[in-house]
Short mmCIF file of N, CA and C in Angstrom, two decimals:
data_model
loop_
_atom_site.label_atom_id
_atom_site.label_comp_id
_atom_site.label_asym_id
_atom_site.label_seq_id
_atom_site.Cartn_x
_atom_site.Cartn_y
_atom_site.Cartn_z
N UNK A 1 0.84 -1.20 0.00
CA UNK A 1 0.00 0.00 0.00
C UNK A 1 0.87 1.26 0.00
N UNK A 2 1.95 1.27 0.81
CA UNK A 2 2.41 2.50 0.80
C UNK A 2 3.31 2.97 -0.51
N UNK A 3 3.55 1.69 -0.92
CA UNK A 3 4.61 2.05 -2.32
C UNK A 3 3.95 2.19 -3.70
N UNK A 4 2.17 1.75 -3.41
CA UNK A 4 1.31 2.39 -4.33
C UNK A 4 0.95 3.70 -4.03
N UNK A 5 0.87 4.42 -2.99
CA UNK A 5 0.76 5.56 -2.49
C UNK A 5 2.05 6.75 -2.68
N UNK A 6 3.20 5.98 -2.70
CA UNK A 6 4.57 6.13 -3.56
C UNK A 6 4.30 6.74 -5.45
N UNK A 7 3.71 5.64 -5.81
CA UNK A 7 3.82 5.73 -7.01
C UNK A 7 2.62 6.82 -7.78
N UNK A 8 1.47 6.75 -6.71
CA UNK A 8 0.57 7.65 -7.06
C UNK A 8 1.26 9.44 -6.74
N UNK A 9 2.23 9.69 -5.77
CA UNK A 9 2.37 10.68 -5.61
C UNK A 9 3.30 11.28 -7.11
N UNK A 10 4.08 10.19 -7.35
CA UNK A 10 4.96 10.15 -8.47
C UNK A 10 4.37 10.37 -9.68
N UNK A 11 3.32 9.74 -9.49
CA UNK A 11 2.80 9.94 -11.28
C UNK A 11 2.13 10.95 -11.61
N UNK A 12 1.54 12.15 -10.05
CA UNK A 12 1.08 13.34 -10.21
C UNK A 12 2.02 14.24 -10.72
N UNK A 13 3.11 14.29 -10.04
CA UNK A 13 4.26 15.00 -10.09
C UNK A 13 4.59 14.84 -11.87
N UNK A 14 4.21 13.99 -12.25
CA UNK A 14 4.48 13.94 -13.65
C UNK A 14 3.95 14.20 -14.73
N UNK A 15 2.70 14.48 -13.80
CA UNK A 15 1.14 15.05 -14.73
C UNK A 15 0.50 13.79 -15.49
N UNK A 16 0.26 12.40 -15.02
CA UNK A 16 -0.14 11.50 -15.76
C UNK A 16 -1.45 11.64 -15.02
N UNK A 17 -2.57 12.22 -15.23
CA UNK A 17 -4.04 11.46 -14.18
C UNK A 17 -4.62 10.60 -14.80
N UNK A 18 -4.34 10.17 -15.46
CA UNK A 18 -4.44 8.62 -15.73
C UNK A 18 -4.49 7.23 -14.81
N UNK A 19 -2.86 7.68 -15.22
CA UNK A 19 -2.50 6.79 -13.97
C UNK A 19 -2.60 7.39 -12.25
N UNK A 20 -2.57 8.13 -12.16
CA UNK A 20 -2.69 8.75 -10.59
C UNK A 20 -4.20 8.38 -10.17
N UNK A 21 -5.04 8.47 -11.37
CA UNK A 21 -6.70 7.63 -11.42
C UNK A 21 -6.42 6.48 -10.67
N UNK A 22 -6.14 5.47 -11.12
CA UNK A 22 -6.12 4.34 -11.55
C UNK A 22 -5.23 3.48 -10.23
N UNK A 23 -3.68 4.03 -9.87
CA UNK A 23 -3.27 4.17 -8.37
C UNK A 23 -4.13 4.46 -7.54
N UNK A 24 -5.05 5.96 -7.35
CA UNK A 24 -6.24 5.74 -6.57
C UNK A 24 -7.23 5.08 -6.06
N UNK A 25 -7.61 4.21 -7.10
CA UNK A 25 -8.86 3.62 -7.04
C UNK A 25 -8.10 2.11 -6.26
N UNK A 26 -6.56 1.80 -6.93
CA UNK A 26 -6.24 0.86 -5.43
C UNK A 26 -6.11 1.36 -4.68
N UNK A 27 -5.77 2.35 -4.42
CA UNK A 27 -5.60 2.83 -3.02
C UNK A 27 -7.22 2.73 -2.01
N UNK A 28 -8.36 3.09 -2.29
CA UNK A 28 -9.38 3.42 -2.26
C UNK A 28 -9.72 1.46 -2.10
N UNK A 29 -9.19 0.69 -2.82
CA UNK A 29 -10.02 -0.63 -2.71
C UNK A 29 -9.24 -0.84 -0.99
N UNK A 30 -8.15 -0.11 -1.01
CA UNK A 30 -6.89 -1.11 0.13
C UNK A 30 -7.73 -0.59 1.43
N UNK A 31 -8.45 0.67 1.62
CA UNK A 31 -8.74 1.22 2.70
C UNK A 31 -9.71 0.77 2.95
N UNK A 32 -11.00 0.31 1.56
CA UNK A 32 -12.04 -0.61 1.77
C UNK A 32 -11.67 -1.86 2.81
N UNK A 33 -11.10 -2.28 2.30
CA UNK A 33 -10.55 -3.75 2.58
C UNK A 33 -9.76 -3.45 4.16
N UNK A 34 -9.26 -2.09 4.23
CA UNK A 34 -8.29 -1.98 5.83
C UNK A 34 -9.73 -1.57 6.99
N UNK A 35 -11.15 -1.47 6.42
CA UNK A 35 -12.00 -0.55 7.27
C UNK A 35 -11.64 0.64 7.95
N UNK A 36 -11.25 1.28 6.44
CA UNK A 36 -11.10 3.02 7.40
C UNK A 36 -11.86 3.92 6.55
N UNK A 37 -13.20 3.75 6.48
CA UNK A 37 -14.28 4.30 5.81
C UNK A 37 -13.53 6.26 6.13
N UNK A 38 -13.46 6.51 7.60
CA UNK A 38 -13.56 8.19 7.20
C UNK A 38 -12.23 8.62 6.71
N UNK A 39 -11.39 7.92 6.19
CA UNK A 39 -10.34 8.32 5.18
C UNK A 39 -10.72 8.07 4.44
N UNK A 40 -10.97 6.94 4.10
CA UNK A 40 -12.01 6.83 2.82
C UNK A 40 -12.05 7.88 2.24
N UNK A 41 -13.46 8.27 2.92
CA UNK A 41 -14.35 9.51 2.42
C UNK A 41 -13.54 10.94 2.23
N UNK A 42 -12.64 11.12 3.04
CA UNK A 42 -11.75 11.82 2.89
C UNK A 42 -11.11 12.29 1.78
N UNK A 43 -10.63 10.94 1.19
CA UNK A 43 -9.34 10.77 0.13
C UNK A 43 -10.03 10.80 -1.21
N UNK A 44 -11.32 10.85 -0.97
CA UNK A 44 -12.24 10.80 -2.14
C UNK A 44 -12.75 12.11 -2.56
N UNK A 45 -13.30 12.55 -1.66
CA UNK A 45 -13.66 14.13 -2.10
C UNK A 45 -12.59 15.05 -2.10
N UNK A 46 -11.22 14.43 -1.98
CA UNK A 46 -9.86 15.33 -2.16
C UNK A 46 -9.57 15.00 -3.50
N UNK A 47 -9.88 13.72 -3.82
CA UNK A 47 -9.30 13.48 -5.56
C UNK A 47 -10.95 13.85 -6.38
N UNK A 48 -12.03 14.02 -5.46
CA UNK A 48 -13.52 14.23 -6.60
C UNK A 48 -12.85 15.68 -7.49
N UNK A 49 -12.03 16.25 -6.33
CA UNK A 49 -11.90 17.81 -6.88
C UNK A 49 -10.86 17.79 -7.89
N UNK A 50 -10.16 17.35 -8.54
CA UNK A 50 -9.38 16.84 -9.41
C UNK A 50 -9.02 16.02 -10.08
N UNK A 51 -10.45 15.35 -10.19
CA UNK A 51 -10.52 13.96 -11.25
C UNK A 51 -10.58 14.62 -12.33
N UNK A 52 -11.16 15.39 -13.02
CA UNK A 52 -11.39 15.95 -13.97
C UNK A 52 -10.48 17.41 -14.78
N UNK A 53 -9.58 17.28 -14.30
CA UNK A 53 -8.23 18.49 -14.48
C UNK A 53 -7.40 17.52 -15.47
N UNK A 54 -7.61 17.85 -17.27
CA UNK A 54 -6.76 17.23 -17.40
C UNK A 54 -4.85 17.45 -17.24
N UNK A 55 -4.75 18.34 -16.76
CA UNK A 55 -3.45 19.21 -16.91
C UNK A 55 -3.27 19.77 -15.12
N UNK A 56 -3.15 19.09 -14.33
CA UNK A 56 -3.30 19.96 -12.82
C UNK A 56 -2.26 21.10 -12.58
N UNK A 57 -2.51 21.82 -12.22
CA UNK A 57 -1.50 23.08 -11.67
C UNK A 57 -0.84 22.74 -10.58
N UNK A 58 0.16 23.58 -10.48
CA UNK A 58 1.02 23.43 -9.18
C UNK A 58 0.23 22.92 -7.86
N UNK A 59 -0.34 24.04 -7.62
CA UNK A 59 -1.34 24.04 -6.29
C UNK A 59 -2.00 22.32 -5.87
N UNK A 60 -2.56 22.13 -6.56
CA UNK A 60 -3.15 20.71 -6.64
C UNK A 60 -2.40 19.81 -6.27
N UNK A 61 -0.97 19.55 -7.74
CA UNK A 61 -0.07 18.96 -7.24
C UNK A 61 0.16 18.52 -5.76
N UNK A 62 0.48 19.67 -5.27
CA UNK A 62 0.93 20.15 -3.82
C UNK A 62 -0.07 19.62 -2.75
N UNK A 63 -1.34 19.65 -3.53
CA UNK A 63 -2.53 19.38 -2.29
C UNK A 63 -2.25 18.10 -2.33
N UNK A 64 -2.49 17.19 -3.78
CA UNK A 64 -2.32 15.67 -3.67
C UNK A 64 -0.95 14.78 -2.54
N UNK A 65 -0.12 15.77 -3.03
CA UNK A 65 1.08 15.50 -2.01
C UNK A 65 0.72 15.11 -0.72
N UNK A 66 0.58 16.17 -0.06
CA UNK A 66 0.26 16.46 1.19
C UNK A 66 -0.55 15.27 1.91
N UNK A 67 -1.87 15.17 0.79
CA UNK A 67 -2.50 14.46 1.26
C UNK A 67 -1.94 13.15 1.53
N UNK A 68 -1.34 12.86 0.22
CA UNK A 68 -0.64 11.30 0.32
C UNK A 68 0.22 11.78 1.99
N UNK A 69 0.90 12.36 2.35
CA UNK A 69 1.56 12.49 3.33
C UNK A 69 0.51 12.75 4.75
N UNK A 70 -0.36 12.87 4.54
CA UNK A 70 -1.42 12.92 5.81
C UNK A 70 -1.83 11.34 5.55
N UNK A 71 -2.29 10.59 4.79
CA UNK A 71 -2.51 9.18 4.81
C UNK A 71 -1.49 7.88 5.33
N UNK A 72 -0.25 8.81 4.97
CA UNK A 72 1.00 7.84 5.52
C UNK A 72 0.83 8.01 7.07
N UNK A 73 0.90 9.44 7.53
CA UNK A 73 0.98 9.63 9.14
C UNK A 73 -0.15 8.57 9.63
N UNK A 74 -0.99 9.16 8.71
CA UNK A 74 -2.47 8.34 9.51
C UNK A 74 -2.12 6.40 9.44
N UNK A 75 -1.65 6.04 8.68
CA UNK A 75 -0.92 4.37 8.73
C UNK A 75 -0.26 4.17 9.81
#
C-alpha cells in the first residue's frame, strides 16, 4: 500500500491522471478492505476535486502530495 501511495504521488508530479486515477482507485479498494471508511471519504472528495483536471497546476499537485503524506501519518 504505501509504495502504491509512492507511485501515485509520483505519477502526479508527472502530470499523468491517468494513472494517478487508476493508483487511486487501489488505493481506495486497500482502505475498503483496511475498514477506514472516514479516510475513505476523505481521500475521495480530495481526488472528486481533481478527477477531472486534465493538466493539474502546481497548487493541486501540492494538495495531492500532502495528502498522500497525511494518509502515511495516519498508517
Amino acid at each position: 500500500l504505501l509504495f502504491v501511495i509512492l507511485l501515485e504521488t509520483i505519477s502526479v508530479f508527472i502530470g499523468s491522471t491517468t494513472l494517478s486515477f487508476m493508483l487511486f482507485i487501489i488505493i481506495t479498494f486497500s482502505f475498503i478492505s483496511s475498514a477506514q471508511p472516514s479516510l475513505l471519504i476523505f481521500s475521495n472528495r480530495i481526488f472528486a476535486a481533481y478527477a477531472h483536471e486534465p493538466v493539474m497546476p502546481q497548487s493541486r499537485k501540492l494538495g495531492f502530495f500532502l495528502t498522500n503524506l497525511c494518509v502515511l501519518w495516519y498508517l
